[in-house]
Amino acid sequence: MVYDDSRLLEEELESIGDAFPFSDAPIVTWVNVDGIHQVEVVEELGQHLGLHPLVLEDTLNPEQRPKMEDLSDYLFIVVRMLDWDDGRDKMITEQISIVIGDSYVVSLKEHPGGDVLEPIRVRIREAKGSIRRQGPDYLAYALLDGIVDRYFGVLERLGEKVEDLEEELVAHPTPDMLQDLHDLRRQMIFMRKAVWPLREVVGGLERGGSSLIKDSTHVYLRDVHDHTIQVMDAVETLRDMLSGMLDIYLSSISNRMNEVMKVLTVFASIFIPLTFVAGVYGMNFAYMPELAWRWAYPVLWLVMLGVGLSMLLYFRRKRWL
Amino acid sequence: MVYDDSRLLEEELESIGDAFPFSDAPIVTWVNVDGIHQVEVVEELGQHLGLHPLVLEDTLNPEQRPKMEDLSDYLFIVVRMLDWDDGRDKMITEQISIVIGDSYVVSLKEHPGGDVLEPIRVRIREAKGSIRRQGPDYLAYALLDGIVDRYFGVLERLGEKVEDLEEELVAHPTPDMLQDLHDLRRQMIFMRKAVWPLREVVGGLERGGSSLIKDSTHVYLRDVHDHTIQVMDAVETLRDMLSGMLDIYLSSISNRMNEVMKVLTVFASIFIPLTFVAGVYGMNFAYMPELAWRWAYPVLWLVMLGVGLSMLLYFRRKRWL
Amino acid sequence: MVYDDSRLLEEELESIGDAFPFSDAPIVTWVNVDGIHQVEVVEELGQHLGLHPLVLEDTLNPEQRPKMEDLSDYLFIVVRMLDWDDGRDKMITEQISIVIGDSYVVSLKEHPGGDVLEPIRVRIREAKGSIRRQGPDYLAYALLDGIVDRYFGVLERLGEKVEDLEEELVAHPTPDMLQDLHDLRRQMIFMRKAVWPLREVVGGLERGGSSLIKDSTHVYLRDVHDHTIQVMDAVETLRDMLSGMLDIYLSSISNRMNEVMKVLTVFASIFIPLTFVAGVYGMNFAYMPELAWRWAYPVLWLVMLGVGLSMLLYFRRKRWL
Amino acid sequence: MVYDDSRLLEEELESIGDAFPFSDAPIVTWVNVDGIHQVEVVEELGQHLGLHPLVLEDTLNPEQRPKMEDLSDYLFIVVRMLDWDDGRDKMITEQISIVIGDSYVVSLKEHPGGDVLEPIRVRIREAKGSIRRQGPDYLAYALLDGIVDRYFGVLERLGEKVEDLEEELVAHPTPDMLQDLHDLRRQMIFMRKAVWPLREVVGGLERGGSSLIKDSTHVYLRDVHDHTIQVMDAVETLRDMLSGMLDIYLSSISNRMNEVMKVLTVFASIFIPLTFVAGVYGMNFAYMPELAWRWAYPVLWLVMLGVGLSMLLYFRRKRWL
Amino acid sequence: MVYDDSRLLEEELESIGDAFPFSDAPIVTWVNVDGIHQVEVVEELGQHLGLHPLVLEDTLNPEQRPKMEDLSDYLFIVVRMLDWDDGRDKMITEQISIVIGDSYVVSLKEHPGGDVLEPIRVRIREAKGSIRRQGPDYLAYALLDGIVDRYFGVLERLGEKVEDLEEELVAHPTPDMLQDLHDLRRQMIFMRKAVWPLREVVGGLERGGSSLIKDSTHVYLRDVHDHTIQVMDAVETLRDMLSGMLDIYLSSISNRMNEVMKVLTVFASIFIPLTFVAGVYGMNFAYMPELAWRWAYPVLWLVMLGVGLSMLLYFRRKRWL
């Protein structure tokens, strides 16, 4: 699914033209460019639409911070798409640039995997909902909404991972889990970096006062805005949980060290005095009257058992056993 | 108590109609829908009142963040009800959506357990207070006030739990308590997530300048606003206390490890040297003059007692005993 | 000293009336109600002055958050008085509600202990300072100023406690001190909860633009405002000190554990090898040539002393002794 | 150098009068009062200049928070001077109050040590720079500039102390250093308390719009403002470094405990099994065939050496040695 | 490459004059002064351009905080250049002051190493891009852009170092790494101190409304602004990662201590009881019937092996082995 922009223009134009043959409403053109490494395609498109050189540069740089710019003739949006790769069980990310003009929407991204865009294409093809009757601002909303909805899916997976880790951590803490915890924390940092500026982007679109955004679209944008805040809340909650889990992990290490120390202390404290007593009667002094007593040996065993048992009782009373 | 919206409409209309037969004041209609999974009921209601599709969608999604939206013809509020289930001794939560029109209030929630709404219904039935003489904005205030009042009850229970845990923690810290502490912390995070946006909701209603909110209601809304801030303060205080308790717990583990180590060290330091001495006189050298001395054995006992006692004194001076 | 409001009215009116017989300045009435549990007294007063029902409700609820409300005819202030009970050596707290009208001030609190109000009463009786020549806004300022001044006294006591605890902690840390530290921290949280909103209250009075506050009083209110900020600064400083003390405490525990471990290690490392050597020559093998040597025993003592001393030197070089 | 205010007035008036005999520019009077405990002097001055009673009260209270107040006829500034006492190697602090009128500047402080003011006096005496040609606002700027410049000197000393402590901490951490660290942290808290409000003071002077501050002075005040921000940045950086050093200290304690434990474990693990073997052949059973073997003793030595060496190798492989 | 300002003026003037011989556009003069210790050169330049004395002072002080000042005739900017010295593998920093007039740009710095400025000089010489056709504001943008771009390079290096350290830390944590971690943290603090105010500088240029900045340049400045925010985000992310690594390090120390303790406990707990048993049969009592039994010795060996093995099993079940 690698589109050439001109061919794509034709196809989409036709299908949209087919969709509104009976109306004199302004035709919406949606150009989706996959593979922004094809610099010349992007530049040709930029020249055709009169885009600012800095906008094209931002489009080609895949490490952009999400942002929205109002260049009066068009709005330029960069956002980050997140998705969960079930195969490799990890988060994948891609940048998408969206240009909203008065009669067109251009979306540019690197990889063709159009999971996020596909449902919107289907809605346009099947003329589901009101998307065919709306302008490019509604299409941009639909794109943003699709992207943010995908965030919830990613969050759900991360949330499951966090809860799995928490259960394991409470049951059998191992040093590896700290690494897992650290990895999850990094992914939270990453998500937060994607979502925080997105909120500003959507808020900027909503309040920005650009004439390209119709009044009727504002309520939809506010909905996306609410969703991004919900995502942020969830990210913060997961972060709080992770830092609480670190406390649990560290104190469980301390607890186990405590337990190890108690075992050592109990063994050593019981047997070291007894060994001393045995050592005393192993001495070779010529005059040790006890050695000759008839019942000395069994009596000593009783004494040693008594000492050992009273130590055990003492440790039990101290709750060490 | 599963209401069908039309039947409920009748009932309530009648009772309110009965309440104001002698007045020409605008009639207030309160529709309460329990069980938002009955999508068709909600949609029918939405069409009847001309609600925006996104509002209906938000209503049906039970994981909404508390928010207030002014759609000029009506105000849409989503808040989270919290309650304490004494039976299971845990916090329960439910989302309630409130639509305030010029002559109606619609409240939608999932479960019929109407603990929060019941007192208001009673007040309307018994015509207690000024609720019968006021418009839908006052009814909405009464709902919000009832919801926030319930928060205080939940907070009280959580506060009791925190104080119980603290007492136990100071007396006999066990690893399980850390888990309890973590659970309480999670509930605090949850409450905070519910209360923070609620403050904005109530503040928005108060300052929003919607014509649906009468001036006389502003002072009541400010009161609810003050209550939400009080709830937030209490949540923050409990969070501070919980993090202080974690410090107490961790240092109590360290203290007990310290104690265990001291016992081990005292035992080992006293008996290891003595065992060495006993070992020396257990050696089988041919020429060991002490072995033949008459008083060697009792003198050695005295020496060993002296060494042991002086070690004990040393440890006592170090405050280890 | 339980006042009935009507009788109090008479008394105060007379004394103030006596103070200004030669002037036609507006007479200031100060009603102080002790014992807000006497609901009917409060309600009668409320009706007489035309107070809003919510204001009366707030007055009767002793867990109110400090706040200021401008109800155009009067200003309603709730603040928290703090004092130090020298007998029980702890902080005591009480809520006071103040209503400022155009010619009256009403103050309502639960307990008669009028430590804070007494000096103001004295100033009125003795006509000290300019208080007799000023209106109700100045009286309200005098009340707030007296309350905030009392905060400094409480802070001083807490500061002394913090410094005492710090000295003890550095000298002889015990687990009990952690509990004291935790208690002090809780009192700091409590003070902060009282002072933060108070700043808003005083700031609101100063900037609020109510006609009940004369311009000449603004400079006094700014002074109280500065004082509340000073109190907050002091609270934050004490909090910072307390959290630094926790670090000291925890690391002192670690240090002492370290010391205990070193003693154990030094004893065990010196005597365990020597005990082994003694054990070797306690063996009963038939052919052990050393056993028969004439100087074996004294030489072994020398060897063992040498080993012991070199271990001691090694540990000293490692700075463990 | 204890000035009486009237005499000081004369002296300074004359010298400044001498400086501008040829100009009809407004004469600037600078009154410096050392020793604010001479209440009657301060009060006389206050009456002469028509200062508000609260201003005089603030002047006499040496624990004031830095602040700026615009009383239309004059500006009242309280700031905190910091200096480093090389003799006692500690930070010293003093409060200075500055009143800026249309033709005078009054500075009031407790101690005569005029280190901060001296350079300005010199500049006035020697007519260096533009200070003679400027009004009282420039003189106030010069005072503030001199005070803030002194902060840099104090910061430099504190910075040196922090770096010295850090080097020591990395080389040979001792428990005393934690106390030093805590002391430095307290001084940082103190400095921050002095600088934060100073920024507001200078910012308030710059933006305040008082007619007493000429436009040409604004650029100088902005310069002082930049300097205070620089001081704050430096304070924050030092605080960050100190909290990083605490981490280093705590983990160095853990590291050393680890090392101690390893030594103990290596000794105990090698000799305890060997002692057991020696104990076995010290038993007095009648039938122990090994005891009679010719080469049993040397073979056992070899076995014991082998066991000991293999343990050593094992520990070396575990990186414990 | 040490320029004298006058000579540089000539050269650059000529080359720029050559670049625009066909246009009557205003000529842009770029004066770059390396070596701000040549105070007289800077002062001569300042007098020539009519710069404020405070501006010259700031220029000469190499520890300035980044800032922007609008002095109506010219804009004065101080920023911090960062670069990575590959040779010494550390961050190097230098301050650059930029004065933007209506037809000139002056840049002043200490060291001649013009890595950051060189590409811009090349672009001017080779007339690449639009830089020749633009005014001094564009040249200033080009300088800021070059400086911020260099930040990304430094960040990349720091990021590599952080990731290298993290890998090592997970594999083989040593105490030295904590020092490395601390050093990296300090560099982060340093970078943050440089970037935070830079954001304000660029934002101030963009929104400042100075007539010296043309509208067409605003979009370029916004681009630089976005870049500085990206740098800040990256710095914060690295800081978060570093603090997470500290947790990993500290818990890895705890883990290893735990491991050491387990080895000690296992050895001691197995052999101490066995040594006691051996000690018992080493006693010299006259009446110890076991000593005479024929199979006592082999049976005891079996018993001791049984005890030892069951202890091993017990420890394995406790997951200590």
PDB file of N, CA and C in Angstrom, chain A residues 154-215:
ATOM      1  N   VAL A 154      -3.547   0.851  23.886  1.00  0.00           N
ATOM      2  CA  VAL A 154      -2.177   0.684  24.370  1.00  0.00           C
ATOM      3  C   VAL A 154      -2.154   0.755  25.899  1.00  0.00           C
ATOM      4  N   LEU A 155      -2.907   1.728  26.432  1.00  0.00           N
ATOM      5  CA  LEU A 155      -2.958   1.898  27.889  1.00  0.00           C
ATOM      6  C   LEU A 155      -3.498   0.651  28.573  1.00  0.00           C
ATOM      7  N   GLU A 156      -4.505   0.045  27.946  1.00  0.00           N
ATOM      8  CA  GLU A 156      -5.092  -1.161  28.519  1.00  0.00           C
ATOM      9  C   GLU A 156      -4.045  -2.260  28.625  1.00  0.00           C
ATOM     10  N   ARG A 157      -3.263  -2.426  27.572  1.00  0.00           N
ATOM     11  CA  ARG A 157      -2.213  -3.443  27.590  1.00  0.00           C
ATOM     12  C   ARG A 157      -1.186  -3.137  28.664  1.00  0.00           C
ATOM     13  N   LEU A 158      -0.774  -1.884  28.732  1.00  0.00           N
ATOM     14  CA  LEU A 158       0.214  -1.501  29.743  1.00  0.00           C
ATOM     15  C   LEU A 158      -0.364  -1.716  31.137  1.00  0.00           C
ATOM     16  N   GLY A 159      -1.655  -1.347  31.298  1.00  0.00           N
ATOM     17  CA  GLY A 159      -2.306  -1.531  32.590  1.00  0.00           C
ATOM     18  C   GLY A 159      -2.318  -3.006  32.988  1.00  0.00           C
ATOM     19  N   GLU A 160      -2.609  -3.885  32.031  1.00  0.00           N
ATOM     20  CA  GLU A 160      -2.584  -5.328  32.310  1.00  0.00           C
ATOM     21  C   GLU A 160      -1.190  -5.761  32.749  1.00  0.00           C
ATOM     22  N   LYS A 161      -0.183  -5.260  32.025  1.00  0.00           N
ATOM     23  CA  LYS A 161       1.197  -5.619  32.360  1.00  0.00           C
ATOM     24  C   LYS A 161       1.542  -5.159  33.777  1.00  0.00           C
ATOM     25  N   VAL A 162       1.101  -3.936  34.097  1.00  0.00           N
ATOM     26  CA  VAL A 162       1.386  -3.409  35.429  1.00  0.00           C
ATOM     27  C   VAL A 162       0.730  -4.289  36.484  1.00  0.00           C
ATOM     28  N   GLU A 163      -0.519  -4.680  36.247  1.00  0.00           N
ATOM     29  CA  GLU A 163      -1.217  -5.485  37.256  1.00  0.00           C
ATOM     30  C   GLU A 163      -0.622  -6.885  37.360  1.00  0.00           C
ATOM     31  N   ASP A 164      -0.242  -7.465  36.220  1.00  0.00           N
ATOM     32  CA  ASP A 164       0.435  -8.768  36.260  1.00  0.00           C
ATOM     33  C   ASP A 164       1.702  -8.665  37.095  1.00  0.00           C
ATOM     34  N   LEU A 165       2.481  -7.635  36.806  1.00  0.00           N
ATOM     35  CA  LEU A 165       3.750  -7.466  37.513  1.00  0.00           C
ATOM     36  C   LEU A 165       3.495  -7.296  39.005  1.00  0.00           C
ATOM     37  N   GLU A 166       2.451  -6.542  39.325  1.00  0.00           N
ATOM     38  CA  GLU A 166       2.162  -6.303  40.738  1.00  0.00           C
ATOM     39  C   GLU A 166       1.838  -7.605  41.459  1.00  0.00           C
ATOM     40  N   GLU A 167       1.013  -8.425  40.826  1.00  0.00           N
ATOM     41  CA  GLU A 167       0.669  -9.714  41.446  1.00  0.00           C
ATOM     42  C   GLU A 167       1.914 -10.562  41.675  1.00  0.00           C
ATOM     43  N   GLU A 168       2.749 -10.683  40.643  1.00  0.00           N
ATOM     44  CA  GLU A 168       3.988 -11.444  40.762  1.00  0.00           C
ATOM     45  C   GLU A 168       4.871 -10.888  41.872  1.00  0.00           C
ATOM     46  N   LEU A 169       4.906  -9.556  41.917  1.00  0.00           N
ATOM     47  CA  LEU A 169       5.800  -8.880  42.859  1.00  0.00           C
ATOM     48  C   LEU A 169       5.394  -9.186  44.299  1.00  0.00           C
ATOM     49  N   VAL A 170       4.096  -9.226  44.520  1.00  0.00           N
ATOM     50  CA  VAL A 170       3.620  -9.515  45.865  1.00  0.00           C
ATOM     51  C   VAL A 170       3.887 -10.978  46.199  1.00  0.00           C
ATOM     52  N   ALA A 171       3.745 -11.862  45.185  1.00  0.00           N
ATOM     53  CA  ALA A 171       3.913 -13.292  45.430  1.00  0.00           C
ATOM     54  C   ALA A 171       5.397 -13.666  45.555  1.00  0.00           C
ATOM     55  N   HIS A 172       6.177 -13.469  44.494  1.00  0.00           N
ATOM     56  CA  HIS A 172       7.578 -13.899  44.483  1.00  0.00           C
ATOM     57  C   HIS A 172       8.468 -12.825  43.891  1.00  0.00           C
ATOM     58  N   PRO A 173       8.869 -11.829  44.649  1.00  0.00           N
ATOM     59  CA  PRO A 173       9.705 -10.776  44.068  1.00  0.00           C
ATOM     60  C   PRO A 173      11.075 -11.302  43.652  1.00  0.00           C
ATOM     61  N   THR A 174      11.481 -11.030  42.432  1.00  0.00           N
ATOM     62  CA  THR A 174      12.827 -11.368  41.954  1.00  0.00           C
ATOM     63  C   THR A 174      13.456 -10.106  41.386  1.00  0.00           C
ATOM     64  N   PRO A 175      14.805 -10.077  41.348  1.00  0.00           N
ATOM     65  CA  PRO A 175      15.467  -8.875  40.813  1.00  0.00           C
ATOM     66  C   PRO A 175      15.067  -8.532  39.389  1.00  0.00           C
ATOM     67  N   ASP A 176      14.699  -9.546  38.575  1.00  0.00           N
ATOM     68  CA  ASP A 176      14.315  -9.251  37.191  1.00  0.00           C
ATOM     69  C   ASP A 176      13.120  -8.312  37.132  1.00  0.00           C
ATOM     70  N   MET A 177      12.237  -8.452  38.125  1.00  0.00           N
ATOM     71  CA  MET A 177      11.023  -7.653  38.075  1.00  0.00           C
ATOM     72  C   MET A 177      11.323  -6.162  38.163  1.00  0.00           C
ATOM     73  N   LEU A 178      12.405  -5.834  38.851  1.00  0.00           N
ATOM     74  CA  LEU A 178      12.779  -4.433  38.923  1.00  0.00           C
ATOM     75  C   LEU A 178      13.070  -3.911  37.524  1.00  0.00           C
ATOM     76  N   GLN A 179      13.708  -4.740  36.733  1.00  0.00           N
ATOM     77  CA  GLN A 179      14.001  -4.356  35.355  1.00  0.00           C
ATOM     78  C   GLN A 179      12.693  -4.152  34.587  1.00  0.00           C
ATOM     79  N   ASP A 180      11.767  -5.091  34.794  1.00  0.00           N
ATOM     80  CA  ASP A 180      10.468  -4.950  34.121  1.00  0.00           C
ATOM     81  C   ASP A 180       9.796  -3.647  34.554  1.00  0.00           C
ATOM     82  N   LEU A 181       9.866  -3.405  35.856  1.00  0.00           N
ATOM     83  CA  LEU A 181       9.259  -2.196  36.408  1.00  0.00           C
ATOM     84  C   LEU A 181       9.873  -0.952  35.757  1.00  0.00           C
ATOM     85  N   HIS A 182      11.181  -0.991  35.636  1.00  0.00           N
ATOM     86  CA  HIS A 182      11.891   0.126  35.021  1.00  0.00           C
ATOM     87  C   HIS A 182      11.470   0.297  33.558  1.00  0.00           C
ATOM     88  N   ASP A 183      11.318  -0.825  32.853  1.00  0.00           N
ATOM     89  CA  ASP A 183      10.895  -0.747  31.451  1.00  0.00           C
ATOM     90  C   ASP A 183       9.503  -0.146  31.341  1.00  0.00           C
ATOM     91  N   LEU A 184       8.612  -0.579  32.229  1.00  0.00           N
ATOM     92  CA  LEU A 184       7.253  -0.029  32.185  1.00  0.00           C
ATOM     93  C   LEU A 184       7.276   1.472  32.477  1.00  0.00           C
ATOM     94  N   ARG A 185       8.121   1.856  33.419  1.00  0.00           N
ATOM     95  CA  ARG A 185       8.227   3.274  33.729  1.00  0.00           C
ATOM     96  C   ARG A 185       8.713   4.071  32.539  1.00  0.00           C
ATOM     97  N   ARG A 186       9.646   3.515  31.805  1.00  0.00           N
ATOM     98  CA  ARG A 186      10.130   4.210  30.603  1.00  0.00           C
ATOM     99  C   ARG A 186       9.034   4.363  29.574  1.00  0.00           C
ATOM    100  N   GLN A 187       8.221   3.329  29.438  1.00  0.00           N
ATOM    101  CA  GLN A 187       7.133   3.430  28.463  1.00  0.00           C
ATOM    102  C   GLN A 187       6.119   4.479  28.904  1.00  0.00           C
ATOM    103  N   MET A 188       5.936   4.595  30.233  1.00  0.00           N
ATOM    104  CA  MET A 188       5.043   5.638  30.739  1.00  0.00           C
ATOM    105  C   MET A 188       5.594   7.021  30.409  1.00  0.00           C
ATOM    106  N   ILE A 189       6.900   7.180  30.619  1.00  0.00           N
ATOM    107  CA  ILE A 189       7.527   8.465  30.287  1.00  0.00           C
ATOM    108  C   ILE A 189       7.324   8.769  28.809  1.00  0.00           C
ATOM    109  N   PHE A 190       7.476   7.739  27.988  1.00  0.00           N
ATOM    110  CA  PHE A 190       7.330   7.928  26.550  1.00  0.00           C
ATOM    111  C   PHE A 190       5.898   8.343  26.205  1.00  0.00           C
ATOM    112  N   MET A 191       4.938   7.626  26.787  1.00  0.00           N
ATOM    113  CA  MET A 191       3.535   7.943  26.499  1.00  0.00           C
ATOM    114  C   MET A 191       3.202   9.362  26.930  1.00  0.00           C
ATOM    115  N   ARG A 192       3.700   9.718  28.110  1.00  0.00           N
ATOM    116  CA  ARG A 192       3.413  11.047  28.617  1.00  0.00           C
ATOM    117  C   ARG A 192       3.961  12.111  27.671  1.00  0.00           C
ATOM    118  N   LYS A 193       5.154  11.851  27.149  1.00  0.00           N
ATOM    119  CA  LYS A 193       5.755  12.801  26.217  1.00  0.00           C
ATOM    120  C   LYS A 193       4.916  12.940  24.959  1.00  0.00           C
ATOM    121  N   ALA A 194       4.210  11.867  24.577  1.00  0.00           N
ATOM    122  CA  ALA A 194       3.359  11.943  23.386  1.00  0.00           C
ATOM    123  C   ALA A 194       2.033  12.619  23.689  1.00  0.00           C
ATOM    124  N   VAL A 195       1.496  12.388  24.903  1.00  0.00           N
ATOM    125  CA  VAL A 195       0.129  12.841  25.181  1.00  0.00           C
ATOM    126  C   VAL A 195       0.075  14.288  25.650  1.00  0.00           C
ATOM    127  N   TRP A 196       1.040  14.696  26.509  1.00  0.00           N
ATOM    128  CA  TRP A 196       1.005  16.065  27.009  1.00  0.00           C
ATOM    129  C   TRP A 196       0.880  17.096  25.899  1.00  0.00           C
ATOM    130  N   PRO A 197       1.796  17.092  24.914  1.00  0.00           N
ATOM    131  CA  PRO A 197       1.640  18.126  23.881  1.00  0.00           C
ATOM    132  C   PRO A 197       0.413  17.905  23.010  1.00  0.00           C
ATOM    133  N   LEU A 198      -0.051  16.646  22.911  1.00  0.00           N
ATOM    134  CA  LEU A 198      -1.244  16.397  22.105  1.00  0.00           C
ATOM    135  C   LEU A 198      -2.440  17.167  22.660  1.00  0.00           C
ATOM    136  N   ARG A 199      -2.493  17.217  23.997  1.00  0.00           N
ATOM    137  CA  ARG A 199      -3.579  17.963  24.626  1.00  0.00           C
ATOM    138  C   ARG A 199      -3.569  19.417  24.152  1.00  0.00           C
ATOM    139  N   GLU A 200      -2.378  20.000  24.117  1.00  0.00           N
ATOM    140  CA  GLU A 200      -2.264  21.379  23.637  1.00  0.00           C
ATOM    141  C   GLU A 200      -2.673  21.481  22.171  1.00  0.00           C
ATOM    142  N   VAL A 201      -2.297  20.476  21.392  1.00  0.00           N
ATOM    143  CA  VAL A 201      -2.642  20.491  19.965  1.00  0.00           C
ATOM    144  C   VAL A 201      -4.153  20.554  19.812  1.00  0.00           C
ATOM    145  N   VAL A 202      -4.852  19.611  20.500  1.00  0.00           N
ATOM    146  CA  VAL A 202      -6.300  19.546  20.334  1.00  0.00           C
ATOM    147  C   VAL A 202      -6.954  20.788  20.938  1.00  0.00           C
ATOM    148  N   GLY A 203      -6.446  21.190  22.122  1.00  0.00           N
ATOM    149  CA  GLY A 203      -6.978  22.407  22.731  1.00  0.00           C
ATOM    150  C   GLY A 203      -6.770  23.612  21.836  1.00  0.00           C
ATOM    151  N   GLY A 204      -5.612  23.658  21.175  1.00  0.00           N
ATOM    152  CA  GLY A 204      -5.328  24.770  20.260  1.00  0.00           C
ATOM    153  C   GLY A 204      -6.281  24.783  19.078  1.00  0.00           C
ATOM    154  N   LEU A 205      -6.566  23.598  18.528  1.00  0.00           N
ATOM    155  CA  LEU A 205      -7.519  23.516  17.409  1.00  0.00           C
ATOM    156  C   LEU A 205      -8.885  24.027  17.847  1.00  0.00           C
ATOM    157  N   GLU A 206      -9.276  23.614  19.065  1.00  0.00           N
ATOM    158  CA  GLU A 206     -10.617  23.916  19.551  1.00  0.00           C
ATOM    159  C   GLU A 206     -10.786  25.420  19.818  1.00  0.00           C
ATOM    160  N   ARG A 207      -9.778  25.985  20.486  1.00  0.00           N
ATOM    161  CA  ARG A 207      -9.907  27.389  20.892  1.00  0.00           C
ATOM    162  C   ARG A 207      -9.235  28.345  19.915  1.00  0.00           C
ATOM    163  N   GLY A 208      -8.534  27.783  18.924  1.00  0.00           N
ATOM    164  CA  GLY A 208      -7.623  28.586  18.125  1.00  0.00           C
ATOM    165  C   GLY A 208      -8.277  29.661  17.305  1.00  0.00           C
ATOM    166  N   GLY A 209      -9.557  29.492  17.001  1.00  0.00           N
ATOM    167  CA  GLY A 209     -10.239  30.514  16.244  1.00  0.00           C
ATOM    168  C   GLY A 209      -9.890  30.537  14.775  1.00  0.00           C
ATOM    169  N   SER A 210      -9.326  29.428  14.275  1.00  0.00           N
ATOM    170  CA  SER A 210      -9.049  29.380  12.844  1.00  0.00           C
ATOM    171  C   SER A 210     -10.365  29.235  12.095  1.00  0.00           C
ATOM    172  N   SER A 211     -10.464  29.900  10.968  1.00  0.00           N
ATOM    173  CA  SER A 211     -11.691  29.815  10.181  1.00  0.00           C
ATOM    174  C   SER A 211     -11.804  28.457   9.494  1.00  0.00           C
ATOM    175  N   LEU A 212     -10.717  27.681   9.522  1.00  0.00           N
ATOM    176  CA  LEU A 212     -10.749  26.372   8.866  1.00  0.00           C
ATOM    177  C   LEU A 212     -11.531  25.352   9.700  1.00  0.00           C
ATOM    178  N   ILE A 213     -11.679  25.648  10.986  1.00  0.00           N
ATOM    179  CA  ILE A 213     -12.422  24.747  11.871  1.00  0.00           C
ATOM    180  C   ILE A 213     -13.831  25.296  12.035  1.00  0.00           C
ATOM    181  N   LYS A 214     -14.807  24.567  11.562  1.00  0.00           N
ATOM    182  CA  LYS A 214     -16.187  25.056  11.666  1.00  0.00           C
ATOM    183  C   LYS A 214     -16.693  24.947  13.094  1.00  0.00           C
ATOM    184  N   ASP A 215     -17.703  25.775  13.428  1.00  0.00           N
ATOM    185  CA  ASP A 215     -18.240  25.765  14.791  1.00  0.00           C
ATOM    186  C   ASP A 215     -18.777  24.396  15.176  1.00  0.00           C
TER     187      ASP A 215
END
